N, CA, C and O atoms as a MOPAC input file, in Angstrom:
PM7 MOZYME 1SCF
protein

 N      0.82300 1    -1.16500 1     0.00000 1
 C      0.00000 1     0.00000 1     0.00000 1
 C      0.87800 1     1.24300 1     0.00000 1
 O      0.67000 1     2.19300 1     0.75500 1
 N      1.81100 1     1.19300 1    -0.83100 1
 C      2.72400 1     2.31300 1    -0.90000 1
 C      2.13500 1     3.49900 1    -1.62000 1
 O      2.71200 1     4.58500 1    -1.57600 1
 N      1.02300 1     3.33600 1    -2.27400 1
 C      0.40400 1     4.44900 1    -2.97400 1
 C     -0.30200 1     5.39700 1    -2.02700 1
 O     -0.62000 1     6.52500 1    -2.40100 1
 N     -0.55100 1     4.95300 1    -0.80600 1
 C     -1.24700 1     5.81700 1     0.13500 1
 C     -0.31300 1     6.84500 1     0.74800 1
 O     -0.75200 1     7.72300 1     1.49100 1
 N      0.98600 1     6.74000 1     0.43600 1
 C      1.91800 1     7.73800 1     0.92000 1
 C      2.62300 1     7.34300 1     2.18400 1
 O      3.26700 1     8.18700 1     2.80600 1
 N      2.53300 1     6.09600 1     2.59600 1
 C      3.19500 1     5.67300 1     3.82200 1
 C      4.64600 1     5.28700 1     3.57700 1
 O      5.44400 1     5.28000 1     4.51400 1
 N      5.00000 1     4.96900 1     2.34600 1
 C      6.37000 1     4.61200 1     2.02200 1
 C      6.68800 1     3.15700 1     2.26400 1
 O      7.85400 1     2.77300 1     2.17200 1
 N      5.71000 1     2.33200 1     2.56700 1
 C      5.95800 1     0.91200 1     2.80600 1
 C      5.81100 1     0.20600 1     1.46900 1
 O      4.86000 1     0.47300 1     0.73400 1
 N      6.72300 1    -0.68100 1     1.14300 1
 C      6.66000 1    -1.40900 1    -0.11600 1
 C      5.64000 1    -2.53600 1    -0.01700 1
 O      5.42200 1    -3.08700 1     1.06200 1
 N      5.01800 1    -2.87600 1    -1.13800 1
 C      3.97900 1    -3.90400 1    -1.18200 1
 C      4.61900 1    -5.27600 1    -1.20400 1
 O      5.70500 1    -5.45000 1    -1.75500 1
 N      3.96800 1    -6.22700 1    -0.62100 1
 C      4.43600 1    -7.60600 1    -0.62200 1
 C      4.08700 1    -8.23600 1    -1.95900 1
 O      3.24200 1    -7.71600 1    -2.68800 1
 N      4.72300 1    -9.33900 1    -2.28600 1
 C      4.41600 1    -9.99600 1    -3.56400 1
 C      2.94200 1   -10.43000 1    -3.65300 1
 O      2.38300 1   -10.42300 1    -4.75000 1
 N      2.31100 1   -10.79500 1    -2.56900 1
 C      0.89800 1   -11.22200 1    -2.59600 1
 C      0.01500 1   -10.01700 1    -2.97000 1
 O     -0.91400 1   -10.14000 1    -3.76900 1
 N      0.31900 1    -8.87100 1    -2.38700 1
 C     -0.47300 1    -7.68000 1    -2.70100 1
 C     -0.30200 1    -7.30200 1    -4.16100 1
 O     -1.27000 1    -6.90300 1    -4.80700 1
 N      0.91600 1    -7.41900 1    -4.70000 1
 C      1.15500 1    -7.08800 1    -6.10200 1
 C      0.36800 1    -8.01800 1    -7.02200 1
 O     -0.22300 1    -7.56600 1    -8.00200 1
 N      0.35600 1    -9.29300 1    -6.71700 1
 C     -0.38000 1   -10.25300 1    -7.54700 1
 C     -1.88000 1    -9.98200 1    -7.46600 1
 O     -2.58900 1   -10.07600 1    -8.46700 1
 N     -2.35400 1    -9.64600 1    -6.27100 1
 C     -3.79100 1    -9.36900 1    -6.09800 1
 C     -4.18400 1    -8.13300 1    -6.88700 1
 O     -5.22900 1    -8.12700 1    -7.53600 1
 N     -3.35500 1    -7.06900 1    -6.84500 1
 C     -3.65100 1    -5.86200 1    -7.61100 1
 C     -3.66600 1    -6.14900 1    -9.09500 1
 O     -4.52700 1    -5.64200 1    -9.81300 1
 N     -2.74100 1    -6.94100 1    -9.56200 1
 C     -2.65200 1    -7.25300 1   -10.99000 1
 C     -3.87300 1    -8.06100 1   -11.42500 1
 O     -4.40700 1    -7.83800 1   -12.51200 1
 N     -4.32200 1    -9.00100 1   -10.58200 1
 C     -5.49100 1    -9.81900 1   -10.93100 1
 C     -6.75500 1    -8.97100 1   -10.96700 1
 O     -7.57000 1    -9.12500 1   -11.87600 1
 N     -6.93300 1    -8.08200 1   -10.00100 1
 C     -8.12500 1    -7.22000 1    -9.97500 1
 C     -8.12800 1    -6.24200 1   -11.14900 1
 O     -9.18600 1    -5.97100 1   -11.71700 1
 N     -6.97000 1    -5.71100 1   -11.52000 1
 C     -6.89400 1    -4.78800 1   -12.64500 1
 C     -7.20500 1    -5.50800 1   -13.95200 1
 O     -7.87300 1    -4.95600 1   -14.82600 1
 N     -6.71200 1    -6.75800 1   -14.08600 1
 C     -7.00100 1    -7.52300 1   -15.30200 1
 C     -8.49500 1    -7.82700 1   -15.40200 1
 O     -9.08100 1    -7.76900 1   -16.48300 1
 N     -9.08400 1    -8.14300 1   -14.29200 1
 C    -10.52400 1    -8.44000 1   -14.29600 1
 C    -11.32600 1    -7.19000 1   -14.63000 1
 O    -12.29100 1    -7.26800 1   -15.39100 1
 N    -10.95700 1    -6.05900 1   -14.08800 1
 C    -11.66100 1    -4.80900 1   -14.36200 1
 C    -11.51000 1    -4.40600 1   -15.82000 1
 O    -12.45000 1    -3.87400 1   -16.41000 1
 N    -10.33900 1    -4.64900 1   -16.41400 1
 C    -10.12900 1    -4.30000 1   -17.81000 1
 C    -10.88000 1    -5.24300 1   -18.75700 1
 O    -11.16500 1    -4.87100 1   -19.89500 1
 N    -11.20200 1    -6.45500 1   -18.30000 1
 C    -11.87500 1    -7.40300 1   -19.18200 1
 C    -13.37400 1    -7.12300 1   -19.32300 1
 O    -14.01000 1    -7.62700 1   -20.24900 1
 N    -13.92400 1    -6.35100 1   -18.44400 1
 C    -15.35500 1    -6.04000 1   -18.49300 1
 C    -15.53700 1    -4.72200 1   -19.23100 1
 O    -14.95400 1    -3.70400 1   -18.85800 1
 N    -16.35300 1    -4.75200 1   -20.28700 1
 C    -16.61900 1    -3.54500 1   -21.05700 1
 C    -18.11200 1    -3.28100 1   -21.15200 1
 O    -18.91100 1    -4.06300 1   -20.63700 1
 N    -18.50100 1    -2.18800 1   -21.80500 1
 C    -19.92700 1    -1.85700 1   -21.93800 1
 C    -20.72100 1    -2.92100 1   -22.67100 1
 O    -21.92000 1    -3.05500 1   -22.42700 1
 N    -20.10100 1    -3.67700 1   -23.55400 1
 C    -20.82500 1    -4.71700 1   -24.28400 1
 C    -21.18800 1    -5.89500 1   -23.36800 1
 O    -22.15300 1    -6.61800 1   -23.61400 1
 N    -20.39500 1    -6.06400 1   -22.31300 1
 C    -20.65400 1    -7.16900 1   -21.39000 1
 C    -21.77400 1    -6.84700 1   -20.40200 1
 O    -22.33700 1    -7.75300 1   -19.78700 1
 N    -22.09200 1    -5.59100 1   -20.25100 1
 C    -23.11900 1    -5.19800 1   -19.27800 1
 C    -24.49400 1    -5.28700 1   -19.92000 1
 O    -24.65200 1    -4.97500 1   -21.10000 1
 N    -25.46000 1    -5.69800 1   -19.17300 1
 C    -26.83600 1    -5.73800 1   -19.68100 1
 C    -27.71200 1    -4.93600 1   -18.73000 1
 O    -27.37800 1    -4.76500 1   -17.55800 1
 N    -28.81400 1    -4.45400 1   -19.23300 1
 C    -29.66600 1    -3.63300 1   -18.36900 1
 C    -30.26200 1    -4.47600 1   -17.22100 1
 O    -30.34300 1    -5.70300 1   -17.28800 1
 N    -30.65900 1    -3.77600 1   -16.20700 1
 C    -31.26800 1    -4.46200 1   -15.06900 1
 C    -32.58500 1    -5.09700 1   -15.48400 1
 O    -33.29500 1    -4.59600 1   -16.35600 1
 N    -32.88900 1    -6.20500 1   -14.84200 1
 C    -34.16200 1    -6.86200 1   -15.10900 1
 C    -35.28400 1    -6.04600 1   -14.48600 1
 O    -35.10600 1    -5.44000 1   -13.43000 1
 N    -36.42100 1    -6.03200 1   -15.13200 1
 C    -37.54700 1    -5.30200 1   -14.53700 1
 C    -37.95400 1    -5.95500 1   -13.21400 1
 O    -37.62200 1    -7.11300 1   -12.96200 1
 N    -38.65800 1    -5.22200 1   -12.38800 1
 C    -39.09300 1    -5.80000 1   -11.11200 1
 C    -39.89900 1    -7.07500 1   -11.34500 1
 O    -40.58900 1    -7.21900 1   -12.35300 1
 N    -39.79600 1    -7.96300 1   -10.42000 1
 C    -40.45000 1    -9.27400 1   -10.55300 1
 C    -41.94700 1    -9.12100 1   -10.34400 1
 O    -42.45400 1    -9.38300 1    -9.25300 1
 N    -42.65500 1    -8.70200 1   -11.37800 1
 C    -44.10900 1    -8.56900 1   -11.31400 1
 C    -44.79500 1    -9.90400 1   -11.44500 1
 O    -45.94100 1   -10.05500 1   -11.02200 1
 N    -44.11500 1   -10.88200 1   -12.02500 1
 C    -44.72500 1   -12.19000 1   -12.21400 1
 C    -44.98400 1   -12.87400 1   -10.88400 1
 O    -45.99300 1   -13.56300 1   -10.73400 1
 N    -44.10000 1   -12.70100 1    -9.92200 1
 C    -44.29900 1   -13.31900 1    -8.61000 1
 C    -45.52200 1   -12.70500 1    -7.93900 1
 O    -46.33100 1   -13.41600 1    -7.34300 1
 N    -45.65300 1   -11.40600 1    -8.03500 1
 C    -46.79500 1   -10.74100 1    -7.42800 1
 C    -48.09500 1   -11.17300 1    -8.10500 1
 O    -49.10600 1   -11.40400 1    -7.44200 1
 N    -48.05500 1   -11.27900 1    -9.44000 1
 C    -49.27400 1   -11.66900 1   -10.13200 1
 C    -49.63000 1   -13.12200 1    -9.83300 1
 O    -50.81200 1   -13.46700 1    -9.81800 1
 N    -48.64500 1   -13.97800 1    -9.59600 1
 C    -48.94100 1   -15.36000 1    -9.20000 1
 C    -49.62000 1   -15.39000 1    -7.84500 1
 O    -50.56800 1   -16.14600 1    -7.63200 1
 N    -49.13800 1   -14.57500 1    -6.94000 1
 C    -49.76300 1   -14.52600 1    -5.61200 1
 C    -51.21000 1   -14.06800 1    -5.71500 1
 O    -52.09900 1   -14.61900 1    -5.06700 1
 N    -51.43000 1   -13.05200 1    -6.53800 1
 C    -52.79000 1   -12.55500 1    -6.72200 1
 C    -53.64800 1   -13.63400 1    -7.36300 1
 O    -54.79700 1   -13.83400 1    -6.96700 1
 N    -53.10500 1   -14.31800 1    -8.33700 1
 C    -53.84300 1   -15.39000 1    -9.00400 1
 C    -54.17900 1   -16.50800 1    -8.01600 1
 O    -55.30300 1   -17.00900 1    -8.00400 1
 N    -53.21900 1   -16.89400 1    -7.19700 1
 C    -53.46500 1   -17.94700 1    -6.20600 1
 C    -54.52700 1   -17.49900 1    -5.21000 1
 O    -55.40800 1   -18.28100 1    -4.85100 1
 N    -54.45400 1   -16.26700 1    -4.76600 1
 C    -55.45700 1   -15.75800 1    -3.81700 1
 C    -56.84400 1   -15.76000 1    -4.44000 1
 O    -57.82200 1   -16.11900 1    -3.78500 1
 N    -56.93100 1   -15.36400 1    -5.69100 1
 C    -58.23900 1   -15.33700 1    -6.35200 1
 C    -58.79500 1   -16.74500 1    -6.53300 1
 O    -59.99100 1   -16.97700 1    -6.35500 1
 N    -57.92600 1   -17.67400 1    -6.88400 1
 C    -58.38300 1   -19.06000 1    -7.04800 1
 C    -58.85800 1   -19.61700 1    -5.71100 1
 O    -59.90500 1   -20.26100 1    -5.64600 1
 N    -58.10400 1   -19.37500 1    -4.65400 1
 C    -58.49900 1   -19.86500 1    -3.32200 1
 C    -59.81600 1   -19.21800 1    -2.89500 1
 O    -60.69400 1   -19.89500 1    -2.36100 1
 N    -59.95600 1   -17.92500 1    -3.12400 1
 C    -61.20600 1   -17.24900 1    -2.76700 1
 C    -62.37300 1   -17.81500 1    -3.57000 1
 O    -63.45900 1   -18.01100 1    -3.02400 1
 N    -62.16300 1   -18.07800 1    -4.85700 1
 C    -63.22800 1   -18.65700 1    -5.67500 1
 C    -63.63200 1   -20.04400 1    -5.19100 1
 O    -64.81800 1   -20.37200 1    -5.14900 1
 N    -62.64700 1   -20.85000 1    -4.82900 1
 C    -62.95300 1   -22.19100 1    -4.31800 1
 C    -63.72700 1   -22.09800 1    -3.01100 1
 O    -64.67100 1   -22.85800 1    -2.79500 1
 N    -63.33900 1   -21.18000 1    -2.14500 1
 C    -64.05700 1   -21.01200 1    -0.87600 1
 C    -65.49500 1   -20.54600 1    -1.10300 1
 O    -66.40900 1   -21.00500 1    -0.41900 1
 N    -65.69600 1   -19.65000 1    -2.04700 1
 C    -67.05400 1   -19.18800 1    -2.34800 1
 C    -67.89700 1   -20.33300 1    -2.90100 1
 O    -69.05700 1   -20.49200 1    -2.52200 1
 N    -67.32100 1   -21.12200 1    -3.78500 1
 C    -68.06400 1   -22.26700 1    -4.32500 1
 C    -68.37700 1   -23.28600 1    -3.23300 1
 O    -69.46400 1   -23.86500 1    -3.22700 1
 N    -67.45500 1   -23.51200 1    -2.32100 1
 C    -67.70700 1   -24.45400 1    -1.22600 1
 C    -68.81300 1   -23.93900 1    -0.31700 1
 O    -69.66600 1   -24.71000 1     0.12200 1
 N    -68.80300 1   -22.64000 1    -0.03000 1
 C    -69.86100 1   -22.07400 1     0.81000 1
 C    -71.21700 1   -22.18200 1     0.12200 1
 O    -72.21800 1   -22.48700 1     0.77100 1
 N    -71.25900 1   -21.93800 1    -1.16500 1
 C    -72.52500 1   -22.05700 1    -1.90200 1
 C    -73.00200 1   -23.50800 1    -1.90200 1
 O    -74.19700 1   -23.76800 1    -1.76000 1
 N    -72.08500 1   -24.44300 1    -2.05900 1
 C    -72.46600 1   -25.86000 1    -2.05000 1
 C    -73.01600 1   -26.26700 1    -0.68900 1
 O    -73.97700 1   -27.03100 1    -0.60700 1
 N    -72.41300 1   -25.76300 1     0.36900 1
 C    -72.90100 1   -26.08400 1     1.72200 1
 C    -74.30000 1   -25.50200 1     1.92300 1
 O    -75.17600 1   -26.16800 1     2.47400 1
 N    -74.50800 1   -24.28200 1     1.48700 1
 C    -75.83200 1   -23.67600 1     1.63500 1
 C    -76.88400 1   -24.45700 1     0.85800 1
 O    -77.97300 1   -24.71300 1     1.37300 1
 N    -76.57300 1   -24.83300 1    -0.36400 1
 C    -77.52600 1   -25.60200 1    -1.16900 1
 C    -77.78000 1   -26.95400 1    -0.52300 1
 O    -78.92500 1   -27.40200 1    -0.45600 1
 N    -76.72500 1   -27.61100 1    -0.04700 1
 C    -76.87400 1   -28.93200 1     0.55700 1
 C    -77.78400 1   -28.87000 1     1.77800 1
 O    -78.69400 1   -29.68700 1     1.91900 1
 N    -77.53800 1   -27.89700 1     2.66400 1
 C    -78.35100 1   -27.83300 1     3.87700 1
 C    -79.75400 1   -27.29900 1     3.61400 1
 O    -80.68800 1   -27.65600 1     4.33100 1
 N    -79.91800 1   -26.47000 1     2.62100 1
 C    -81.26700 1   -25.96700 1     2.34700 1
 C    -82.12200 1   -27.05500 1     1.70300 1
 O    -83.33000 1   -27.10100 1     1.93500 1
 N    -81.52600 1   -27.91800 1     0.90900 1
 C    -82.29000 1   -28.99200 1     0.28200 1
 C    -82.47600 1   -30.15400 1     1.24700 1
 O    -83.57700 1   -30.68900 1     1.37700 1
 N    -81.42100 1   -30.53400 1     1.91200 1
 C    -81.45700 1   -31.71300 1     2.76300 1
 C    -82.01500 1   -31.40300 1     4.14700 1
 O    -82.71900 1   -32.24000 1     4.71400 1
 N    -81.73700 1   -30.27000 1     4.69400 1
 C    -82.14500 1   -29.95400 1     6.05100 1
 C    -83.46200 1   -29.21700 1     6.12700 1
 O    -83.85000 1   -28.76200 1     7.20300 1
 N    -84.15700 1   -29.08900 1     5.01500 1
 C    -85.42600 1   -28.37200 1     5.00100 1
 C    -86.49900 1   -29.14500 1     5.74800 1
 O    -86.29000 1   -30.29900 1     6.12100 1
 N    -87.63200 1   -28.52300 1     5.96500 1
 C    -88.70400 1   -29.22100 1     6.67600 1
 C    -89.22700 1   -30.38700 1     5.84100 1
 O    -89.17500 1   -30.35000 1     4.61100 1
 N    -89.72900 1   -31.41800 1     6.51100 1
 C    -90.26100 1   -32.54500 1     5.74800 1
 C    -91.50600 1   -32.12800 1     4.98300 1
 O    -92.07400 1   -31.06200 1     5.21800 1
 N    -91.91200 1   -32.98000 1     4.07400 1
 C    -93.08900 1   -32.67900 1     3.26200 1
 C    -94.28700 1   -32.46200 1     4.17700 1
 O    -94.44400 1   -33.17700 1     5.16700 1
 N    -95.12600 1   -31.49500 1     3.86400 1
 C    -96.25600 1   -31.21400 1     4.75300 1
 C    -97.20900 1   -32.40300 1     4.82000 1
 O    -97.55500 1   -33.00200 1     3.80200 1
 N    -97.61800 1   -32.72500 1     6.02500 1
 C    -98.56500 1   -33.82800 1     6.21700 1
 C    -99.96500 1   -33.24700 1     6.23000 1
 O   -100.15200 1   -32.09000 1     6.60400 1
 N   -100.94200 1   -34.02900 1     5.82800 1
 C   -102.31200 1   -33.51600 1     5.88800 1
 C   -102.73100 1   -33.33000 1     7.35000 1
 O   -102.28400 1   -34.05100 1     8.24200 1
 N   -103.58300 1   -32.36100 1     7.56100 1
 C   -104.03700 1   -32.06500 1     8.92400 1
 C   -104.94200 1   -33.18400 1     9.42100 1
 O   -105.70800 1   -33.77500 1     8.66000 1
 N   -104.83600 1   -33.45800 1    10.71200 1
 C   -105.69900 1   -34.47900 1    11.30900 1
 C   -107.10400 1   -33.91600 1    11.44800 1
 O   -107.28600 1   -32.70000 1    11.52200 1
 N   -108.10000 1   -34.80100 1    11.48200 1
 C   -109.46000 1   -34.29800 1    11.64200 1
 C   -109.62100 1   -33.60400 1    12.99200 1
 O   -108.97900 1   -33.95400 1    13.98200 1
 N   -110.49000 1   -32.62500 1    12.99000 1
 C   -110.70800 1   -31.86000 1    14.21800 1
 C   -111.42100 1   -32.72600 1    15.24100 1
 O   -112.32700 1   -33.48700 1    14.90100 1
 N   -111.00800 1   -32.60400 1    16.49600 1
 C   -111.64400 1   -33.34700 1    17.57900 1
 C   -112.08800 1   -32.35800 1    18.63400 1
 O   -111.54300 1   -31.26300 1    18.77100 1
 N   -113.07800 1   -32.77400 1    19.36100 1
 C   -113.54800 1   -31.94400 1    20.46800 1
 C   -112.50900 1   -32.00700 1    21.57900 1
 O   -111.98500 1   -33.08400 1    21.86500 1
 N   -112.20300 1   -30.89100 1    22.20200 1
 C   -111.20500 1   -30.93800 1    23.26100 1
 C   -111.72100 1   -31.65700 1    24.51200 1
 O   -110.91500 1   -32.08200 1    25.33900 1
 N   -113.04600 1   -31.80600 1    24.67200 1
 C   -113.61900 1   -32.46500 1    25.84200 1
 C   -114.34400 1   -33.73000 1    25.39400 1
 O   -114.85400 1   -33.78600 1    24.27500 1
 N   -114.39500 1   -34.73900 1    26.25200 1
 C   -115.15000 1   -35.94500 1    25.86700 1
 C   -116.64100 1   -35.62500 1    25.79800 1
 O   -117.10000 1   -34.69600 1    26.46200 1
 N   -117.39400 1   -36.37100 1    25.01600 1
 C   -118.82900 1   -36.08900 1    24.90200 1
 C   -119.49500 1   -36.27800 1    26.27000 1
 O   -119.16000 1   -37.20000 1    27.01300 1
 N   -120.44700 1   -35.38400 1    26.59000 1
 C   -121.12700 1   -35.43800 1    27.90000 1
 C   -122.49700 1   -36.08600 1    27.82200 1
 O   -123.15700 1   -36.22500 1    28.85200 1
 N   -122.94800 1   -36.48400 1    26.65300 1
 C   -124.27200 1   -37.11000 1    26.49600 1
 C   -124.28200 1   -38.50700 1    27.09000 1
 O   -123.28100 1   -38.97600 1    27.63200 1
 N   -125.42600 1   -39.16300 1    26.98000 1
 C   -125.54500 1   -40.51600 1    27.52500 1
 C   -124.70800 1   -41.45800 1    26.68300 1
 O   -124.64400 1   -41.33700 1    25.46000 1
 N   -124.09200 1   -42.36400 1    27.33400 1
 C   -123.26100 1   -43.28500 1    26.56500 1
 C   -124.13600 1   -44.19500 1    25.72900 1
 O   -125.25400 1   -44.53800 1    26.11100 1
 N   -123.61900 1   -44.56600 1    24.61600 1
 C   -124.38400 1   -45.45200 1    23.74400 1
 C   -124.44800 1   -46.83600 1    24.40200 1
 O   -123.50000 1   -47.27200 1    25.05500 1
 N   -125.58400 1   -47.51500 1    24.21400 1
 C   -125.71400 1   -48.82100 1    24.86500 1
 C   -124.74100 1   -49.82000 1    24.26400 1
 O   -124.46900 1   -49.85100 1    23.06400 1
 N   -124.24600 1   -50.62000 1    25.16500 1
 C   -123.30100 1   -51.65100 1    24.73900 1
 C   -124.12300 1   -52.87700 1    24.39900 1
 O   -124.92500 1   -53.33000 1    25.21500 1
 N   -123.93700 1   -53.41800 1    23.21500 1
 C   -124.73800 1   -54.58900 1    22.87400 1
 C   -124.36500 1   -55.76700 1    23.77700 1
 O   -123.19500 1   -56.02200 1    24.06300 1
 N   -125.42500 1   -56.47900 1    24.21500 1
 C   -125.17800 1   -57.63900 1    25.06800 1
 C   -124.90200 1   -58.83100 1    24.18700 1
 O   -125.41900 1   -58.92300 1    23.07400 1
 N   -124.11100 1   -59.71900 1    24.66500 1
 C   -123.82000 1   -60.88600 1    23.84300 1
 C   -125.06300 1   -61.74800 1    23.69700 1
 O   -125.82700 1   -61.94600 1    24.64300 1
 N   -125.23600 1   -62.23900 1    22.52200 1
 C   -126.40400 1   -63.07400 1    22.22400 1
 C   -125.97700 1   -64.52300 1    22.36600 1
 O   -125.00600 1   -64.97500 1    21.76000 1
 N   -126.74200 1   -65.24300 1    23.19300 1
 C   -126.40400 1   -66.65700 1    23.36000 1
 C   -127.16800 1   -67.44900 1    22.31800 1
 O   -128.33100 1   -67.15100 1    22.04400 1
 N   -126.55300 1   -68.42300 1    21.75400 1
 C   -127.26200 1   -69.20700 1    20.74800 1
 C   -128.36000 1   -70.04700 1    21.42600 1
 O   -128.13400 1   -70.68000 1    22.45700 1
 N   -129.50900 1   -70.03000 1    20.83700 1
 C   -130.62100 1   -70.80500 1    21.38700 1
 C   -131.07600 1   -71.81900 1    20.36200 1
 O   -130.75400 1   -71.74400 1    19.17600 1
 N   -131.82800 1   -72.75500 1    20.86200 1
 C   -132.31100 1   -73.79400 1    19.95600 1
 C   -133.35400 1   -73.18800 1    19.04400 1
 O   -134.13700 1   -72.33900 1    19.46900 1
 N   -133.37000 1   -73.60200 1    17.83700 1
 C   -134.31200 1   -73.06200 1    16.87500 1
 C   -135.70600 1   -73.54200 1    17.21600 1
 O   -135.91800 1   -74.74100 1    17.39800 1
 N   -136.65200 1   -72.64100 1    17.30600 1
 C   -138.04800 1   -72.98200 1    17.57300 1
 C   -138.83300 1   -72.72300 1    16.30800 1
 O   -138.58000 1   -71.76100 1    15.58200 1
 N   -139.73900 1   -73.55300 1    16.07000 1
 C   -140.57600 1   -73.30400 1    14.89900 1
 C   -141.50600 1   -72.14100 1    15.16500 1
 O   -141.96300 1   -71.94300 1    16.29100 1
 N   -141.77500 1   -71.39800 1    14.15600 1
 C   -142.67500 1   -70.27300 1    14.34400 1
 C   -144.09600 1   -70.78000 1    14.42800 1
 O   -144.42700 1   -71.80300 1    13.82700 1
 N   -144.95100 1   -70.07200 1    15.17300 1
 C   -146.32200 1   -70.55800 1    15.32200 1
 C   -147.08400 1   -70.57300 1    14.00600 1
 O   -148.03100 1   -71.34700 1    13.86800 1
 N   -146.72600 1   -69.78800 1    13.08000 1
 C   -147.47600 1   -69.76900 1    11.83000 1
 C   -146.97000 1   -70.81600 1    10.84300 1
 O   -147.58300 1   -71.03200 1     9.79800 1
 N   -145.88800 1   -71.44700 1    11.15800 1
 C   -145.35800 1   -72.44100 1    10.25000 1
 C   -146.22200 1   -73.70900 1    10.29200 1
 O   -146.69700 1   -74.08700 1    11.36300 1
 N   -146.43100 1   -74.36500 1     9.15600 1
 C   -147.25000 1   -75.57400 1     9.17000 1
 C   -146.56600 1   -76.68900 1     9.96400 1
 O   -145.35600 1   -76.89200 1     9.86100 1
 N   -147.30300 1   -77.34800 1    10.69500 1
 C   -146.75500 1   -78.42100 1    11.51000 1
 C   -147.00900 1   -79.75800 1    10.84600 1
 O   -147.94900 1   -79.88400 1    10.06200 1
 N   -146.25900 1   -80.68100 1    11.11700 1
 C   -146.40500 1   -81.97800 1    10.51300 1
 C   -147.02000 1   -82.92800 1    11.36700 1
 O   -147.20700 1   -84.08000 1    10.97500 1

């Protein structure tokens, strides 16, 4: 680093390093340089696309759940109404209960001709 004005001589390693860096710097010219790449908009647009797809799938799933529960969980088919009944039992006289008829021997009728 004798160029800084200290008067110290450079070692052989420093000389070789300076020569290598200077050769590398001289080998790069304007033709070797290319313009910077534009900002990575594709990554951002992929994220937006993925978010939109996920949101669409979630909306479709929610709609499917609503349709499923509205069709399947709806009230059962309406049943016909039962006939109207009096809230109190009838207070009139009870109808007579038929008595059991015992079988009897057949008798000839008085008007039937006799033998």
